[in-house]
Amino acid sequence: MNLISYFRSIFFAGFVTSTSLLASTLNITFPAGFHKGVANSAYQAGGHNLVWHKNSTSFLSNWHYFENQSYRFSAKNPLPFKRSPIDRGQKVGNSVDFWNQAIEDIKLIKELKCTSYRFSIEWSELEQTQGVWNEEAFAFYDKLIEELLKNNIEPMVTLYHWVHPFWFHQKGGFEKAENIPYFVTYCKKVFERFGSKVKLWCTINEPTIIAGCGYIMARHAPGYSFQFGLAGEVLKNLFNAHVEVYKALKAMPHGKEVQIGIVHQMLQFEGFDPEHDTCAIVRFCHSLIGGSVAKAMNFIFAHKVFMEFFKTGKFSYTVPFPWSVSVQTFNPDAPSSNDFIGLNFYSRVAVGMTGPTCQNHEYMTDMPYAGRPETLYDAIKEIATLKRPIYITENGAPDGLDKNRSHFIINYIKFVKQALEEGFDVRGYYYWTLMDNFEWDNGYDQFFGLYHVDRKTQKRTLRPGSHYYRDHVLLTRS
Ligand code: BGC
């Protein structure tokens, strides 16, 4: 070997070692059995309105009805202006055509090296008319579940992701306690069909968001504002509905073999406290205005009400004057009604005097909330006080330019790993979401997807920022 090739071999050996070292320091490896997953929901991805509306002249669901309103502020919202409840008047349409592409999309989940997929089953298509069960829709889910299992991807089913049949809406939906049995019947019907195949079941997605965004902030169906009394009733009924479903499914064949849990969005706010060089007056304004808004938002999103109910069975929702609302109840079965808790978490939102904001070293996502990875660790720690295994059922960032996605993924998942190493019983992490889809009142204007979708051609493309999830979030082989 001459001198030049000697130095060259040393140089390249060093180069190879340092790049592979760099790559391996980026790796986050979870133990075998931990689920690396992706999540989505039927309404957001499916375009089910298009599939089923052909058979009917009425609306299919609460959301189908809601997106066709021309007033965000209806009878219960006496504000003067006229507009669609969805930004830019958008409608879900055929979305990302999940109905036709689901089986092909399993390949995308595999490409990400995921071991589990969280999706929702859509009540409004299974029981479009009360008491009439749609076999074609059941067959769709049958095929999807079979195909996932064939590919060694564990299905995690959500029974209710915010959308219910229009007939249920007309009866008052979850505003009325006497409607809970309709929901239980639907859940039993689904479990009868899939209970032997699906091991992970989520009952209701984010009851506190349904109550807060649907009844106080007029952002989601049914689009009411400041209806605190109804919000309290709906929250109570959703919690009790979860408990009823849990008990009913546990009593059915296979009930004891599966895990059933509720999914909670721990949406919390805090007053912004700037770290650097701000004058005392600015600091004071942040803490006064941001702090008060944060307090009100924490109240609206009722995290404490959730924790108390599932710890003790006590439901207490009170709103002071001028609303003077008090919804109280006690459900002794609540503390034992979860085999796991599904934690949806995006960020703890820091509110300054002009709205959500962040420190200099942080960044805003498009929503806007800030990327604050350590707050996921705090959330895990707090939800663990319910003393149940935890699945992170949603976490992700809307990032149309794909500027921060990989950064977000690396740093948030690092904290999941840290929590696991410290002994917290975290069993899985599901990135929200597999591909861009209908982001509720934001329509198609937010881009949470690991895959970008061209909705004209339905072509899916893995975003560069998502490569990190595919290549560096790993599972030890069993
Ligand atoms: C919901 C999803 C939604 C996501 C991002 C969660 O609260 O479960 O349906 O798309 O947040 O906003």
GROMACS .gro file of C-alpha atoms and ligand atoms in nm:
model
  490
    1MET     CA    1   0.000   0.000   0.000
    2ASN     CA    2   0.151   0.338  -0.097
    3LEU     CA    3   0.140   0.639   0.128
    4ILE     CA    4  -0.151   0.808  -0.056
    5SER     CA    5  -0.380   0.506  -0.047
    6TYR     CA    6  -0.282   0.455   0.317
    7PHE     CA    7  -0.403   0.805   0.406
    8ARG     CA    8  -0.707   0.764   0.181
    9SER     CA    9  -0.808   0.443   0.358
   10ILE     CA   10  -0.770   0.609   0.698
   11PHE     CA   11  -0.970   0.909   0.581
   12PHE     CA   12  -1.255   0.699   0.439
   13ALA     CA   13  -1.254   0.460   0.732
   14GLY     CA   14  -1.294   0.763   0.957
   15PHE     CA   15  -1.561   0.906   0.734
   16VAL     CA   16  -1.760   0.582   0.723
   17THR     CA   17  -1.731   0.535   1.098
   18SER     CA   18  -1.838   0.887   1.173
   19THR     CA   19  -2.141   0.882   0.939
   20SER     CA   20  -2.257   0.546   1.069
   21LEU     CA   21  -2.191   0.671   1.419
   22LEU     CA   22  -2.395   0.979   1.344
   23ALA     CA   23  -2.678   0.767   1.203
   24SER     CA   24  -2.674   0.534   1.500
   25THR     CA   25  -2.677   0.819   1.751
   26LEU     CA   26  -2.992   0.938   1.576
   27ASN     CA   27  -3.160   0.603   1.625
   28ILE     CA   28  -3.425   0.570   1.889
   29THR     CA   29  -3.485   0.204   1.960
   30PHE     CA   30  -3.782   0.067   2.150
   31PRO     CA   31  -3.811  -0.281   2.297
   32ALA     CA   32  -3.992  -0.558   2.107
   33GLY     CA   33  -4.364  -0.547   2.182
   34PHE     CA   34  -4.375  -0.166   2.180
   35HIS     CA   35  -4.592  -0.048   1.892
   36LYS     CA   36  -4.459   0.198   1.639
   37GLY     CA   37  -4.773   0.316   1.463
   38VAL     CA   38  -4.958   0.568   1.253
   39ALA     CA   39  -5.314   0.691   1.303
   40ASN     CA   40  -5.604   0.835   1.108
   41SER     CA   41  -5.983   0.851   1.117
   42ALA     CA   42  -6.251   0.736   0.873
   43TYR     CA   43  -6.424   1.069   0.810
   44GLN     CA   44  -6.099   1.257   0.767
   45ALA     CA   45  -5.949   1.011   0.520
   46GLY     CA   46  -6.242   0.829   0.371
   47GLY     CA   47  -6.473   1.045   0.169
   48HIS     CA   48  -6.754   0.829   0.306
   49ASN     CA   49  -7.015   1.094   0.235
   50LEU     CA   50  -6.960   1.041  -0.136
   51VAL     CA   51  -6.982   0.665  -0.109
   52TRP     CA   52  -7.304   0.650   0.089
   53HIS     CA   53  -7.488   0.966   0.006
   54LYS     CA   54  -7.592   0.817  -0.327
   55ASN     CA   55  -7.842   0.599  -0.140
   56SER     CA   56  -8.000   0.877   0.053
   57THR     CA   57  -8.152   1.220   0.029
   58SER     CA   58  -8.085   1.308   0.390
   59PHE     CA   59  -7.755   1.393   0.554
   60LEU     CA   60  -7.541   1.101   0.661
   61SER     CA   61  -7.394   1.234   0.981
   62ASN     CA   62  -7.357   1.527   1.218
   63TRP     CA   63  -7.043   1.635   1.033
   64HIS     CA   64  -7.199   1.593   0.689
   65TYR     CA   65  -7.479   1.821   0.809
   66PHE     CA   66  -7.237   2.063   0.977
   67GLU     CA   67  -7.014   2.112   0.674
   68ASN     CA   68  -7.320   2.192   0.465
   69GLN     CA   69  -7.435   2.477   0.688
   70SER     CA   70  -7.382   2.828   0.567
   71TYR     CA   71  -7.378   2.974   0.918
   72ARG     CA   72  -7.111   2.884   1.161
   73PHE     CA   73  -7.321   3.069   1.413
   74SER     CA   74  -7.666   2.914   1.414
   75ALA     CA   75  -7.964   2.955   1.645
   76LYS     CA   76  -7.740   2.882   1.940
   77ASN     CA   77  -7.485   3.130   1.807
   78PRO     CA   78  -7.636   3.473   1.774
   79LEU     CA   79  -7.342   3.633   1.599
   80PRO     CA   80  -7.408   3.839   1.290
   81PHE     CA   81  -7.191   3.713   1.007
   82LYS     CA   82  -7.256   3.449   0.750
   83ARG     CA   83  -6.995   3.193   0.654
   84SER     CA   84  -6.927   2.825   0.614
   85PRO     CA   85  -6.819   2.646   0.930
   86ILE     CA   86  -6.520   2.506   0.739
   87ASP     CA   87  -6.240   2.739   0.627
   88ARG     CA   88  -6.283   2.864   0.271
   89GLY     CA   89  -6.613   2.676   0.251
   90GLN     CA   90  -6.437   2.345   0.193
   91LYS     CA   91  -6.611   2.007   0.214
   92VAL     CA   92  -6.464   1.668   0.287
   93GLY     CA   93  -6.548   1.534  -0.063
   94ASN     CA   94  -6.368   1.212  -0.136
   95SER     CA   95  -6.077   1.318   0.083
   96VAL     CA   96  -5.780   1.087   0.024
   97ASP     CA   97  -6.007   0.813  -0.104
   98PHE     CA   98  -5.944   0.576   0.183
   99TRP     CA   99  -6.253   0.382   0.081
  100ASN     CA  100  -6.082   0.270  -0.240
  101GLN     CA  101  -5.715   0.291  -0.148
  102ALA     CA  102  -5.706   0.143   0.203
  103ILE     CA  103  -5.557  -0.189   0.101
  104GLU     CA  104  -5.288  -0.025  -0.113
  105ASP     CA  105  -5.216   0.218   0.172
  106ILE     CA  106  -5.116  -0.071   0.396
  107LYS     CA  107  -4.799  -0.086   0.185
  108LEU     CA  108  -4.723   0.270   0.294
  109ILE     CA  109  -4.762   0.172   0.658
  110LYS     CA  110  -4.526  -0.119   0.598
  111GLU     CA  111  -4.278   0.106   0.426
  112LEU     CA  112  -4.263   0.307   0.748
  113LYS     CA  113  -4.182  -0.016   0.937
  114CYS     CA  114  -4.484   0.028   1.162
  115THR     CA  115  -4.628  -0.254   1.368
  116SER     CA  116  -4.969  -0.102   1.435
  117TYR     CA  117  -5.231   0.114   1.267
  118ARG     CA  118  -5.497   0.315   1.448
  119PHE     CA  119  -5.807   0.387   1.239
  120SER     CA  120  -6.172   0.453   1.315
  121ILE     CA  121  -6.486   0.270   1.218
  122GLU     CA  122  -6.759   0.498   1.093
  123TRP     CA  123  -7.092   0.447   1.271
  124SER     CA  124  -7.281   0.662   1.018
  125GLU     CA  125  -7.200   0.421   0.736
  126LEU     CA  126  -7.261   0.101   0.931
  127GLU     CA  127  -7.600   0.219   1.056
  128GLN     CA  128  -7.705   0.491   0.816
  129THR     CA  129  -8.068   0.413   0.898
  130GLN     CA  130  -8.141   0.330   1.258
  131GLY     CA  131  -8.140  -0.049   1.310
  132VAL     CA  132  -8.040  -0.128   0.949
  133TRP     CA  133  -7.684  -0.261   0.926
  134ASN     CA  134  -7.483  -0.203   0.611
  135GLU     CA  135  -7.309  -0.526   0.514
  136GLU     CA  136  -7.101  -0.361   0.240
  137ALA     CA  137  -6.947  -0.127   0.498
  138PHE     CA  138  -6.881  -0.413   0.740
  139ALA     CA  139  -6.712  -0.602   0.456
  140PHE     CA  140  -6.482  -0.305   0.394
  141TYR     CA  141  -6.356  -0.311   0.752
  142ASP     CA  142  -6.337  -0.690   0.744
  143LYS     CA  143  -6.104  -0.676   0.448
  144LEU     CA  144  -5.897  -0.396   0.598
  145ILE     CA  145  -5.848  -0.582   0.927
  146GLU     CA  146  -5.764  -0.910   0.752
  147GLU     CA  147  -5.509  -0.739   0.532
  148LEU     CA  148  -5.345  -0.562   0.827
  149LEU     CA  149  -5.315  -0.888   1.017
  150LYS     CA  150  -5.171  -1.061   0.711
  151ASN     CA  151  -4.904  -0.791   0.706
  152ASN     CA  152  -4.829  -0.822   1.079
  153ILE     CA  153  -4.975  -0.483   1.153
  154GLU     CA  154  -5.182  -0.476   1.471
  155PRO     CA  155  -5.513  -0.296   1.414
  156MET     CA  156  -5.617  -0.045   1.679
  157VAL     CA  157  -5.982   0.045   1.625
  158THR     CA  158  -6.147   0.368   1.738
  159LEU     CA  159  -6.523   0.323   1.768
  160TYR     CA  160  -6.611   0.690   1.772
  161HIS     CA  161  -6.400   0.965   1.618
  162TRP     CA  162  -6.651   1.252   1.642
  163VAL     CA  163  -6.893   1.144   1.368
  164HIS     CA  164  -7.233   0.984   1.425
  165PRO     CA  165  -7.537   0.907   1.209
  166PHE     CA  166  -7.768   1.193   1.126
  167TRP     CA  167  -8.065   1.014   1.287
  168PHE     CA  168  -7.867   1.007   1.614
  169HIS     CA  169  -7.792   1.377   1.573
  170GLN     CA  170  -8.165   1.448   1.526
  171LYS     CA  171  -8.240   1.266   1.850
  172GLY     CA  172  -8.001   1.506   2.026
  173GLY     CA  173  -7.689   1.286   2.004
  174PHE     CA  174  -7.480   1.285   2.320
  175GLU     CA  175  -7.666   1.586   2.455
  176LYS     CA  176  -7.916   1.338   2.600
  177ALA     CA  177  -7.832   1.060   2.842
  178GLU     CA  178  -8.119   0.848   2.710
  179ASN     CA  179  -7.940   0.820   2.373
  180ILE     CA  180  -7.639   0.634   2.516
  181PRO     CA  181  -7.793   0.287   2.454
  182TYR     CA  182  -7.796   0.353   2.075
  183PHE     CA  183  -7.422   0.403   2.088
  184VAL     CA  184  -7.371   0.092   2.301
  185THR     CA  185  -7.573  -0.115   2.051
  186TYR     CA  186  -7.354   0.004   1.764
  187CYS     CA  187  -7.035  -0.073   1.958
  188LYS     CA  188  -7.158  -0.423   2.044
  189LYS     CA  189  -7.244  -0.489   1.681
  190VAL     CA  190  -6.890  -0.392   1.574
  191PHE     CA  191  -6.734  -0.596   1.853
  192GLU     CA  192  -6.945  -0.899   1.765
  193ARG     CA  193  -6.795  -0.886   1.419
  194PHE     CA  194  -6.433  -0.794   1.496
  195GLY     CA  195  -6.377  -0.879   1.863
  196SER     CA  196  -6.193  -1.199   1.780
  197LYS     CA  197  -5.946  -1.024   1.548
  198VAL     CA  198  -5.880  -0.682   1.696
  199LYS     CA  199  -5.698  -0.668   2.028
  200LEU     CA  200  -5.678  -0.291   2.081
  201TRP     CA  201  -5.999  -0.088   2.109
  202CYS     CA  202  -6.044   0.285   2.166
  203THR     CA  203  -6.399   0.380   2.259
  204ILE     CA  204  -6.430   0.756   2.218
  205ASN     CA  205  -6.177   0.997   2.073
  206GLU     CA  206  -6.125   1.309   2.284
  207PRO     CA  207  -6.455   1.379   2.465
  208THR     CA  208  -6.320   1.708   2.601
  209ILE     CA  209  -6.252   1.837   2.249
  210ILE     CA  210  -6.602   1.741   2.135
  211ALA     CA  211  -6.750   1.941   2.423
  212GLY     CA  212  -6.508   2.235   2.399
  213CYS     CA  213  -6.491   2.281   2.021
  214GLY     CA  214  -6.849   2.173   1.946
  215TYR     CA  215  -7.041   2.353   2.223
  216ILE     CA  216  -6.827   2.641   2.346
  217MET     CA  217  -6.602   2.750   2.062
  218ALA     CA  218  -6.829   2.675   1.761
  219ARG     CA  219  -6.540   2.517   1.572
  220HIS     CA  220  -6.674   2.162   1.537
  221ALA     CA  221  -7.016   2.003   1.493
  222PRO     CA  222  -7.273   2.100   1.603
  223GLY     CA  223  -7.111   2.446   1.597
  224TYR     CA  224  -7.251   2.609   1.912
  225SER     CA  225  -7.086   2.885   2.107
  226PHE     CA  226  -7.080   2.940   2.482
  227GLN     CA  227  -7.333   2.662   2.551
  228PHE     CA  228  -7.159   2.567   2.875
  229GLY     CA  229  -7.460   2.380   3.010
  230LEU     CA  230  -7.478   2.158   2.703
  231ALA     CA  231  -7.100   2.116   2.698
  232GLY     CA  232  -7.114   1.981   3.054
  233GLU     CA  233  -7.402   1.746   2.971
  234VAL     CA  234  -7.228   1.618   2.657
  235LEU     CA  235  -6.905   1.559   2.844
  236LYS     CA  236  -7.084   1.371   3.122
  237ASN     CA  237  -7.274   1.158   2.868
  238LEU     CA  238  -6.962   1.081   2.665
  239PHE     CA  239  -6.775   0.970   2.978
  240ASN     CA  240  -7.068   0.757   3.092
  241ALA     CA  241  -7.108   0.616   2.739
  242HIS     CA  242  -6.745   0.507   2.750
  243VAL     CA  243  -6.803   0.328   3.082
  244GLU     CA  244  -7.115   0.156   2.945
  245VAL     CA  245  -6.936   0.042   2.631
  246TYR     CA  246  -6.642  -0.087   2.833
  247LYS     CA  247  -6.869  -0.297   3.052
  248ALA     CA  248  -7.076  -0.423   2.758
  249LEU     CA  249  -6.776  -0.531   2.549
  250LYS     CA  250  -6.598  -0.692   2.843
  251ALA     CA  251  -6.905  -0.910   2.896
  252MET     CA  252  -6.903  -1.034   2.534
  253PRO     CA  253  -6.706  -1.327   2.392
  254HIS     CA  254  -6.339  -1.216   2.354
  255GLY     CA  255  -6.404  -0.917   2.579
  256LYS     CA  256  -6.158  -1.035   2.840
  257GLU     CA  257  -5.886  -1.098   2.581
  258VAL     CA  258  -5.876  -0.746   2.440
  259GLN     CA  259  -5.766  -0.408   2.573
  260ILE     CA  260  -6.017  -0.126   2.576
  261GLY     CA  261  -5.949   0.238   2.658
  262ILE     CA  262  -6.068   0.593   2.612
  263VAL     CA  263  -5.860   0.848   2.419
  264HIS     CA  264  -5.792   1.180   2.590
  265GLN     CA  265  -5.645   1.489   2.431
  266MET     CA  266  -5.443   1.654   2.705
  267LEU     CA  267  -5.474   2.001   2.561
  268GLN     CA  268  -5.332   2.245   2.813
  269PHE     CA  269  -5.234   2.609   2.807
  270GLU     CA  270  -5.002   2.828   3.009
  271GLY     CA  271  -4.920   3.196   3.022
  272PHE     CA  272  -4.611   3.283   2.818
  273ASP     CA  273  -4.304   3.388   3.012
  274PRO     CA  274  -4.036   3.515   2.771
  275GLU     CA  275  -3.689   3.392   2.860
  276HIS     CA  276  -3.487   3.682   2.726
  277ASP     CA  277  -3.444   4.057   2.734
  278THR     CA  278  -3.799   4.174   2.757
  279CYS     CA  279  -3.896   4.476   2.955
  280ALA     CA  280  -4.099   4.440   3.271
  281ILE     CA  281  -4.414   4.593   3.118
  282VAL     CA  282  -4.413   4.346   2.827
  283ARG     CA  283  -4.358   4.061   3.069
  284PHE     CA  284  -4.644   4.184   3.282
  285CYS     CA  285  -4.881   4.206   2.980
  286HIS     CA  286  -4.788   3.855   2.870
  287SER     CA  287  -4.856   3.717   3.210
  288LEU     CA  288  -5.180   3.913   3.260
  289ILE     CA  289  -5.340   3.862   2.918
  290GLY     CA  290  -5.178   3.529   2.823
  291GLY     CA  291  -5.227   3.394   3.174
  292SER     CA  292  -5.599   3.476   3.180
  293VAL     CA  293  -5.662   3.335   2.833
  294ALA     CA  294  -5.470   3.020   2.929
  295LYS     CA  295  -5.685   2.980   3.238
  296ALA     CA  296  -6.006   3.011   3.036
  297MET     CA  297  -5.882   2.764   2.775
  298ASN     CA  298  -5.781   2.510   3.039
  299PHE     CA  299  -6.128   2.541   3.177
  300ILE     CA  300  -6.290   2.490   2.832
  301PHE     CA  301  -6.082   2.182   2.757
  302ALA     CA  302  -6.163   2.031   3.096
  303HIS     CA  303  -5.856   1.818   3.150
  304LYS     CA  304  -5.907   1.826   3.528
  305VAL     CA  305  -6.266   1.705   3.491
  306PHE     CA  306  -6.137   1.408   3.289
  307MET     CA  307  -5.870   1.319   3.546
  308GLU     CA  308  -6.105   1.341   3.841
  309PHE     CA  309  -6.373   1.128   3.676
  310PHE     CA  310  -6.140   0.844   3.585
  311LYS     CA  311  -5.957   0.858   3.917
  312THR     CA  312  -6.254   0.877   4.149
  313GLY     CA  313  -6.580   0.841   3.953
  314LYS     CA  314  -6.680   1.196   4.046
  315PHE     CA  315  -6.795   1.418   3.761
  316SER     CA  316  -6.798   1.784   3.846
  317TYR     CA  317  -6.831   2.051   3.577
  318THR     CA  318  -6.900   2.398   3.709
  319VAL     CA  319  -6.901   2.735   3.537
  320PRO     CA  320  -6.934   3.051   3.743
  321PHE     CA  321  -7.163   3.350   3.686
  322PRO     CA  322  -7.299   3.462   3.437
  323TRP     CA  323  -7.347   3.106   3.312
  324SER     CA  324  -7.381   2.951   3.656
  325VAL     CA  325  -7.367   2.595   3.528
  326SER     CA  326  -7.318   2.293   3.748
  327VAL     CA  327  -7.329   1.940   3.611
  328GLN     CA  328  -7.255   1.680   3.875
  329THR     CA  329  -7.272   1.304   3.885
  330PHE     CA  330  -7.094   1.000   4.019
  331ASN     CA  331  -7.012   0.681   3.833
  332PRO     CA  332  -6.851   0.421   4.061
  333ASP     CA  333  -6.742   0.211   3.760
  334ALA     CA  334  -6.536   0.487   3.598
  335PRO     CA  335  -6.202   0.419   3.773
  336SER     CA  336  -6.201   0.059   3.654
  337SER     CA  337  -6.324   0.127   3.300
  338ASN     CA  338  -5.994   0.142   3.114
  339ASP     CA  339  -5.739  -0.126   3.030
  340PHE     CA  340  -5.522   0.153   2.892
  341ILE     CA  341  -5.542   0.526   2.833
  342GLY     CA  342  -5.491   0.662   2.486
  343LEU     CA  343  -5.302   0.990   2.516
  344ASN     CA  344  -5.331   1.236   2.229
  345PHE     CA  345  -5.078   1.509   2.275
  346TYR     CA  346  -4.939   1.781   2.050
  347SER     CA  347  -4.804   2.055   2.277
  348ARG     CA  348  -4.870   2.256   2.588
  349VAL     CA  349  -4.969   2.584   2.433
  350ALA     CA  350  -4.794   2.896   2.561
  351VAL     CA  351  -5.023   3.198   2.528
  352GLY     CA  352  -4.877   3.547   2.513
  353MET     CA  353  -5.052   3.881   2.489
  354THR     CA  354  -5.119   3.833   2.114
  355GLY     CA  355  -5.200   3.461   2.118
  356PRO     CA  356  -5.006   3.132   2.102
  357THR     CA  357  -4.632   3.190   2.089
  358CYS     CA  358  -4.297   3.034   2.174
  359GLN     CA  359  -3.950   3.099   2.313
  360ASN     CA  360  -3.662   3.193   2.081
  361HIS     CA  361  -3.521   2.840   2.066
  362GLU     CA  362  -3.864   2.687   1.986
  363TYR     CA  363  -4.066   2.700   1.661
  364MET     CA  364  -4.431   2.738   1.574
  365THR     CA  365  -4.609   2.468   1.376
  366ASP     CA  366  -4.866   2.580   1.117
  367MET     CA  367  -5.160   2.537   1.358
  368PRO     CA  368  -5.020   2.737   1.549
  369TYR     CA  369  -4.880   2.559   1.849
  370ALA     CA  370  -4.512   2.539   1.933
  371GLY     CA  371  -4.289   2.235   1.909
  372ARG     CA  372  -4.220   2.177   2.280
  373PRO     CA  373  -4.111   1.813   2.309
  374GLU     CA  374  -4.054   1.808   2.684
  375THR     CA  375  -4.424   1.879   2.739
  376LEU     CA  376  -4.503   1.531   2.602
  377TYR     CA  377  -4.290   1.387   2.881
  378ASP     CA  378  -4.485   1.594   3.137
  379ALA     CA  379  -4.812   1.471   2.986
  380ILE     CA  380  -4.704   1.106   3.012
  381LYS     CA  381  -4.606   1.160   3.373
  382GLU     CA  382  -4.942   1.312   3.456
  383ILE     CA  383  -5.160   1.062   3.270
  384ALA     CA  384  -4.964   0.783   3.442
  385THR     CA  385  -5.129   0.889   3.769
  386LEU     CA  386  -5.439   0.707   3.638
  387LYS     CA  387  -5.230   0.391   3.685
  388ARG     CA  388  -5.301   0.237   3.347
  389PRO     CA  389  -5.075   0.144   3.056
  390ILE     CA  390  -5.042   0.430   2.809
  391TYR     CA  391  -5.052   0.440   2.432
  392ILE     CA  392  -4.958   0.771   2.269
  393THR     CA  393  -5.248   0.745   2.024
  394GLU     CA  394  -5.169   1.073   1.847
  395ASN     CA  395  -4.875   1.311   1.821
  396GLY     CA  396  -4.760   1.510   1.521
  397ALA     CA  397  -4.717   1.848   1.358
  398PRO     CA  398  -4.890   2.036   1.077
  399ASP     CA  399  -4.598   2.145   0.863
  400GLY     CA  400  -4.686   2.229   0.501
  401LEU     CA  401  -4.327   2.323   0.410
  402ASP     CA  402  -4.184   2.020   0.592
  403LYS     CA  403  -3.938   2.247   0.771
  404ASN     CA  404  -3.962   2.104   1.119
  405ARG     CA  405  -4.117   1.760   1.083
  406SER     CA  406  -3.802   1.555   1.135
  407HIS     CA  407  -3.697   1.777   1.424
  408PHE     CA  408  -4.041   1.737   1.579
  409ILE     CA  409  -4.034   1.359   1.539
  410ILE     CA  410  -3.683   1.312   1.679
  411ASN     CA  411  -3.732   1.530   1.979
  412TYR     CA  412  -4.080   1.424   2.084
  413ILE     CA  413  -3.999   1.054   2.050
  414LYS     CA  414  -3.681   1.097   2.254
  415PHE     CA  415  -3.901   1.195   2.545
  416VAL     CA  416  -4.123   0.889   2.495
  417LYS     CA  417  -3.810   0.677   2.518
  418GLN     CA  418  -3.695   0.863   2.828
  419ALA     CA  419  -4.031   0.807   2.997
  420LEU     CA  420  -4.013   0.437   2.912
  421GLU     CA  421  -3.662   0.411   3.054
  422GLU     CA  422  -3.778   0.576   3.373
  423GLY     CA  423  -4.037   0.304   3.416
  424PHE     CA  424  -4.354   0.463   3.276
  425ASP     CA  425  -4.568   0.194   3.113
  426VAL     CA  426  -4.584   0.336   2.760
  427ARG     CA  427  -4.683   0.065   2.513
  428GLY     CA  428  -4.687   0.243   2.180
  429TYR     CA  429  -4.656   0.564   1.981
  430TYR     CA  430  -4.882   0.653   1.684
  431TYR     CA  431  -4.784   0.940   1.461
  432TRP     CA  432  -5.072   1.161   1.348
  433THR     CA  433  -5.115   1.113   1.064
  434LEU     CA  434  -5.031   0.865   0.792
  435MET     CA  435  -5.113   1.111   0.514
  436ASP     CA  436  -5.263   1.458   0.474
  437ASN     CA  437  -5.637   1.454   0.518
  438PHE     CA  438  -5.943   1.661   0.607
  439GLU     CA  439  -5.847   1.861   0.914
  440TRP     CA  440  -6.201   1.930   1.040
  441ASP     CA  441  -6.281   2.305   1.043
  442ASN     CA  442  -5.948   2.377   0.870
  443GLY     CA  443  -6.048   2.164   0.571
  444TYR     CA  444  -5.747   2.069   0.360
  445ASP     CA  445  -5.535   2.360   0.477
  446GLN     CA  446  -5.326   2.177   0.738
  447PHE     CA  447  -5.065   1.919   0.648
  448PHE     CA  448  -5.006   1.665   0.922
  449GLY     CA  449  -4.924   1.375   0.689
  450LEU     CA  450  -4.607   1.171   0.681
  451TYR     CA  451  -4.713   1.131   0.319
  452HIS     CA  452  -4.813   1.427   0.108
  453VAL     CA  453  -5.120   1.357  -0.107
  454ASP     CA  454  -5.191   1.515  -0.442
  455ARG     CA  455  -5.571   1.505  -0.422
  456LYS     CA  456  -5.615   1.534  -0.800
  457THR     CA  457  -5.420   1.217  -0.874
  458GLN     CA  458  -5.434   1.068  -0.522
  459LYS     CA  459  -5.061   1.010  -0.546
  460ARG     CA  460  -4.892   0.966  -0.210
  461THR     CA  461  -4.533   1.084  -0.157
  462LEU     CA  462  -4.330   1.036   0.157
  463ARG     CA  463  -4.213   1.376   0.279
  464PRO     CA  464  -3.837   1.409   0.334
  465GLY     CA  465  -3.897   1.503   0.698
  466SER     CA  466  -4.080   1.174   0.751
  467HIS     CA  467  -3.774   0.965   0.661
  468TYR     CA  468  -3.661   0.999   1.017
  469TYR     CA  469  -3.968   0.815   1.143
  470ARG     CA  470  -3.912   0.538   0.889
  471ASP     CA  471  -3.539   0.496   0.929
  472HIS     CA  472  -3.447   0.591   1.283
  473VAL     CA  473  -3.739   0.498   1.505
  474LEU     CA  474  -3.668   0.130   1.548
  475LEU     CA  475  -3.790  -0.170   1.737
  476THR     CA  476  -3.569  -0.441   1.883
  477ARG     CA  477  -3.648  -0.774   1.721
  478SER     CA  478  -3.816  -1.021   1.955
  479BGC     C1  479  -5.790   1.469   1.648
  479BGC     C2  480  -5.761   1.449   1.501
  479BGC     C3  481  -5.706   1.578   1.442
  479BGC     C4  482  -5.576   1.610   1.514
  479BGC     C5  483  -5.501   1.730   1.462
  479BGC     C6  484  -5.683   1.546   1.721
  479BGC     O1  485  -5.741   1.626   1.818
  479BGC     O2  486  -5.816   1.347   1.709
  479BGC     O3  487  -5.876   1.407   1.437
  479BGC     O4  488  -5.688   1.570   1.305
  479BGC     O5  489  -5.606   1.635   1.649
  479BGC     O6  490  -5.568   1.847   1.483
   0.00000   0.00000   0.00000
